[in-house]
Amino acid sequence: MLILILSGLSIFIGIVALLIGSLGLIRLPDVFCRIHAVGMIDTAGASFIILGMVIYEGFTLVTVKLLFVGIFLFFTSPIATHAVAQVAHR
């Protein structure tokens, strides 16, 4: 029961973070403010959702795959955000 509560709470936090980032994408006035809001929240939201799935699944091969996806997103999302910001600046 505790695993279900923790995984559900983590997934819920991730969904709320992604919704807040989406709201920032719509509401913020400048392209750089939008990039900042989406870039920061995208990494946090995806990380919480992956954490919730890892907690729910336990230690299996699926967990290892989820951790690899999480590590990949953790490093590539800020790099992609930086690349978009550089193009917008030019």
XYZ file of N, CA, C and O in Angstrom:
360
model
N 0.823 -1.197 0.000
C 0.000 0.000 0.000
C 0.871 1.266 0.000
O 0.550 2.236 -0.674
N 1.974 1.231 0.760
C 2.880 2.374 0.816
C 3.534 2.629 -0.539
O 3.711 3.789 -0.935
N 3.843 1.555 -1.266
C 4.449 1.700 -2.592
C 3.471 2.383 -3.547
O 3.866 3.265 -4.325
N 2.221 2.010 -3.486
C 1.216 2.645 -4.343
C 1.058 4.124 -4.020
O 0.939 4.958 -4.921
N 1.062 4.462 -2.744
C 0.911 5.862 -2.343
C 2.127 6.678 -2.787
O 1.977 7.764 -3.354
N 3.330 6.162 -2.551
C 4.542 6.900 -2.926
C 4.670 7.053 -4.442
O 5.023 8.127 -4.937
N 4.386 5.984 -5.176
C 4.492 6.088 -6.632
C 3.413 7.011 -7.191
O 3.682 7.819 -8.087
N 2.203 6.916 -6.667
C 1.140 7.807 -7.120
C 1.419 9.259 -6.803
O 1.168 10.144 -7.618
N 1.981 9.527 -5.621
C 2.329 10.895 -5.234
C 3.436 11.452 -6.132
O 3.367 12.603 -6.572
N 4.414 10.627 -6.433
C 5.506 11.074 -7.296
C 5.012 11.364 -8.715
O 5.386 12.373 -9.322
N 4.180 10.499 -9.233
C 3.627 10.731 -10.573
C 2.730 11.966 -10.575
O 2.766 12.771 -11.518
N 1.964 12.150 -9.531
C 1.110 13.337 -9.428
C 1.943 14.617 -9.387
O 1.608 15.601 -10.057
N 3.025 14.619 -8.627
C 3.906 15.792 -8.565
C 4.505 16.073 -9.946
O 4.603 17.226 -10.367
N 4.901 15.022 -10.655
C 5.444 15.200 -11.999
C 4.427 15.772 -12.967
O 4.744 16.652 -13.773
N 3.191 15.298 -12.878
C 2.140 15.816 -13.761
C 1.843 17.276 -13.440
O 1.689 18.098 -14.351
N 1.780 17.616 -12.165
C 1.539 19.009 -11.776
C 2.679 19.905 -12.257
O 2.448 21.013 -12.762
N 3.916 19.425 -12.136
C 5.061 20.216 -12.604
C 4.981 20.437 -14.108
O 5.238 21.553 -14.597
N 4.623 19.415 -14.861
C 4.501 19.581 -16.304
C 3.357 20.516 -16.676
O 3.469 21.291 -17.637
N 2.274 20.465 -15.936
C 1.163 21.395 -16.197
C 1.545 22.836 -15.883
O 1.161 23.755 -16.611
N 2.304 23.035 -14.818
C 2.774 24.391 -14.488
C 3.719 24.898 -15.580
O 3.658 26.068 -15.981
N 4.597 24.021 -16.081
C 5.476 24.417 -17.180
C 4.702 24.751 -18.439
O 5.041 25.699 -19.160
N 3.641 24.012 -18.715
C 2.801 24.301 -19.875
C 2.094 25.639 -19.710
O 1.954 26.401 -20.675
N 1.647 25.916 -18.505
C 1.012 27.205 -18.235
C 2.021 28.346 -18.411
O 1.685 29.398 -18.964
N 3.259 28.134 -17.976
C 4.299 29.133 -18.175
C 4.607 29.350 -19.644
O 4.894 30.469 -20.080
N 4.529 28.288 -20.427
C 4.755 28.401 -21.866
C 3.685 29.257 -22.526
O 3.971 30.032 -23.436
N 2.489 29.173 -22.034
C 1.384 29.950 -22.608
C 1.382 31.388 -22.092
O 1.181 32.325 -22.855
N 1.643 31.566 -20.803
C 1.432 32.869 -20.166
C 2.622 33.824 -20.225
O 2.423 35.028 -20.162
N 3.843 33.330 -20.278
C 5.006 34.220 -20.200
C 5.185 34.992 -21.509
O 4.935 34.469 -22.589
N 5.654 36.229 -21.418
C 5.644 37.108 -22.584
C 6.814 36.917 -23.548
O 6.650 37.084 -24.749
N 7.981 36.600 -23.041
C 9.193 36.598 -23.848
C 9.615 35.171 -24.172
O 9.357 34.246 -23.411
N 10.284 34.996 -25.296
C 10.727 33.657 -25.698
C 11.740 33.084 -24.704
O 11.729 31.888 -24.417
N 12.580 33.925 -24.128
C 13.581 33.433 -23.179
C 12.945 33.034 -21.847
O 13.372 32.066 -21.223
N 11.931 33.759 -21.428
C 11.188 33.362 -20.223
C 10.478 32.042 -20.444
O 10.439 31.179 -19.568
N 9.916 31.861 -21.627
C 9.236 30.607 -21.948
C 10.217 29.437 -21.972
O 9.905 28.359 -21.469
N 11.368 29.650 -22.562
C 12.376 28.588 -22.607
C 12.820 28.216 -21.203
O 12.993 27.033 -20.883
N 12.995 29.204 -20.348
C 13.421 28.930 -18.970
C 12.356 28.133 -18.218
O 12.678 27.151 -17.538
N 11.111 28.529 -18.348
C 10.036 27.835 -17.636
C 9.902 26.398 -18.109
O 9.798 25.474 -17.300
N 9.921 26.198 -19.398
C 9.741 24.849 -19.934
C 10.969 23.989 -19.664
O 10.844 22.814 -19.313
N 12.149 24.544 -19.794
C 13.365 23.753 -19.595
C 13.547 23.273 -18.170
O 13.945 22.130 -17.929
N 13.250 24.130 -17.228
C 13.414 23.746 -15.821
C 12.351 22.741 -15.393
O 12.642 21.744 -14.735
N 11.130 22.992 -15.757
C 10.025 22.159 -15.298
C 9.967 20.838 -16.057
O 9.563 19.818 -15.508
N 10.393 20.825 -17.304
C 10.379 19.598 -18.095
C 11.269 18.531 -17.465
O 10.865 17.372 -17.335
N 12.456 18.919 -17.058
C 13.369 17.974 -16.432
C 12.829 17.489 -15.092
O 12.866 16.285 -14.800
N 12.296 18.381 -14.302
C 11.763 17.992 -12.994
C 10.517 17.116 -13.134
O 10.380 16.107 -12.435
N 9.616 17.473 -14.029
C 8.394 16.699 -14.208
C 8.664 15.299 -14.714
O 8.111 14.315 -14.201
N 9.525 15.184 -15.712
C 9.858 13.862 -16.238
C 10.590 13.027 -15.191
O 10.367 11.814 -15.083
N 11.441 13.659 -14.404
C 12.169 12.930 -13.366
C 11.228 12.380 -12.301
O 11.376 11.235 -11.868
N 10.240 13.180 -11.887
C 9.282 12.699 -10.890
C 8.409 11.574 -11.436
O 8.096 10.615 -10.731
N 8.010 11.667 -12.692
C 7.195 10.611 -13.284
C 7.999 9.314 -13.397
O 7.499 8.232 -13.065
N 9.234 9.417 -13.826
C 10.081 8.225 -13.907
C 10.344 7.660 -12.518
O 10.335 6.433 -12.327
N 10.550 8.517 -11.534
C 10.735 8.043 -10.161
C 9.512 7.285 -9.664
O 9.632 6.230 -9.029
N 8.329 7.793 -9.971
C 7.099 7.104 -9.578
C 6.979 5.737 -10.229
O 6.560 4.761 -9.590
N 7.365 5.639 -11.498
C 7.311 4.347 -12.176
C 8.344 3.378 -11.618
O 8.079 2.178 -11.511
N 9.519 3.894 -11.244
C 10.550 3.047 -10.647
C 10.085 2.515 -9.300
O 10.275 1.330 -8.980
N 9.485 3.370 -8.491
C 8.988 2.932 -7.179
C 7.899 1.875 -7.347
O 7.884 0.872 -6.639
N 7.026 2.071 -8.300
C 5.929 1.126 -8.506
C 6.437 -0.226 -9.011
O 5.939 -1.271 -8.599
N 7.422 -0.193 -9.896
C 7.881 -1.428 -10.534
C 8.757 -2.275 -9.627
O 8.783 -3.491 -9.744
N 9.480 -1.660 -8.707
C 10.420 -2.426 -7.891
C 11.739 -2.574 -8.631
O 12.035 -1.826 -9.556
N 12.545 -3.554 -8.251
C 13.839 -3.736 -8.910
C 13.740 -4.853 -9.936
O 13.803 -6.031 -9.606
N 13.535 -4.464 -11.205
C 13.474 -5.404 -12.312
C 14.248 -4.813 -13.479
O 14.868 -3.753 -13.379
N 14.190 -5.509 -14.597
C 14.836 -5.004 -15.806
C 14.165 -3.720 -16.290
O 14.823 -2.834 -16.832
N 12.877 -3.617 -16.062
C 12.150 -2.402 -16.436
C 12.688 -1.201 -15.660
O 12.823 -0.102 -16.204
N 13.028 -1.405 -14.390
C 13.579 -0.330 -13.574
C 14.916 0.149 -14.129
O 15.172 1.359 -14.175
N 15.738 -0.773 -14.560
C 17.028 -0.402 -15.136
C 16.824 0.414 -16.408
O 17.485 1.439 -16.619
N 15.881 0.000 -17.225
C 15.585 0.749 -18.455
C 15.041 2.142 -18.141
O 15.410 3.121 -18.798
N 14.169 2.210 -17.137
C 13.644 3.520 -16.741
C 14.739 4.437 -16.220
O 14.736 5.645 -16.487
N 15.675 3.884 -15.474
C 16.790 4.693 -14.969
C 17.666 5.194 -16.116
O 18.133 6.337 -16.087
N 17.881 4.351 -17.136
C 18.641 4.810 -18.301
C 17.918 5.936 -19.037
O 18.528 6.919 -19.455
N 16.608 5.806 -19.183
C 15.820 6.870 -19.811
C 15.884 8.147 -18.980
O 16.034 9.248 -19.510
N 15.794 8.011 -17.660
C 15.877 9.174 -16.778
C 17.223 9.875 -16.855
O 17.284 11.104 -16.902
N 18.293 9.102 -16.870
C 19.629 9.695 -17.003
C 19.773 10.396 -18.343
O 20.312 11.509 -18.434
N 19.273 9.761 -19.408
C 19.332 10.373 -20.736
C 18.568 11.699 -20.764
O 19.074 12.703 -21.272
N 17.358 11.718 -20.207
C 16.575 12.956 -20.171
C 17.218 14.016 -19.285
O 17.152 15.211 -19.588
N 17.818 13.588 -18.178
C 18.443 14.530 -17.257
C 19.581 15.291 -17.932
O 19.790 16.479 -17.657
N 20.308 14.628 -18.818
C 21.430 15.303 -19.477
C 21.042 15.979 -20.788
O 21.597 17.023 -21.134
N 20.108 15.418 -21.539
C 19.804 15.988 -22.855
C 18.798 17.133 -22.824
O 18.847 17.998 -23.694
N 17.903 17.153 -21.865
C 16.901 18.218 -21.827
C 17.517 19.599 -21.608
O 17.178 20.541 -22.336
N 18.422 19.790 -20.641
C 19.046 21.116 -20.515
C 19.914 21.500 -21.714
O 19.962 22.674 -22.090
N 20.546 20.513 -22.335
C 21.367 20.803 -23.512
C 20.486 21.269 -24.667
O 20.815 22.234 -25.376
N 19.352 20.612 -24.862
C 18.433 21.015 -25.926
C 17.851 22.402 -25.646
O 17.712 23.219 -26.566
N 17.543 22.683 -24.396
C 17.033 24.005 -24.032
C 18.071 25.079 -24.310
O 17.750 26.160 -24.818
N 19.317 24.803 -24.000
C 20.395 25.757 -24.256
C 20.573 25.986 -25.754
O 20.791 27.128 -26.188
N 20.467 24.940 -26.543
C 20.600 25.079 -27.998
C 19.472 25.931 -28.573
O 19.708 26.790 -29.432
N 18.254 25.740 -28.078
C 17.133 26.554 -28.552
C 17.315 28.010 -28.142
O 17.020 28.920 -28.911
N 17.817 28.243 -26.939
C 18.045 29.609 -26.494
C 19.124 30.301 -27.332
O 19.001 31.501 -27.638
N 20.160 29.578 -27.702
C 21.195 30.165 -28.549
C 20.660 30.538 -29.925
O 20.991 31.596 -30.463
N 19.839 29.670 -30.490
C 19.248 29.965 -31.807
C 18.306 31.165 -31.704
O 18.283 32.030 -32.584
N 17.542 31.239 -30.628
C 16.642 32.378 -30.446
C 17.424 33.678 -30.254
O 16.974 34.748 -30.685
N 18.584 33.598 -29.631
C 19.389 34.789 -29.410
C 19.977 35.318 -30.719
O 20.090 36.523 -30.918
N 20.332 34.425 -31.592
C 20.892 34.836 -32.896
C 19.814 35.385 -33.779
O 19.938 36.249 -34.535
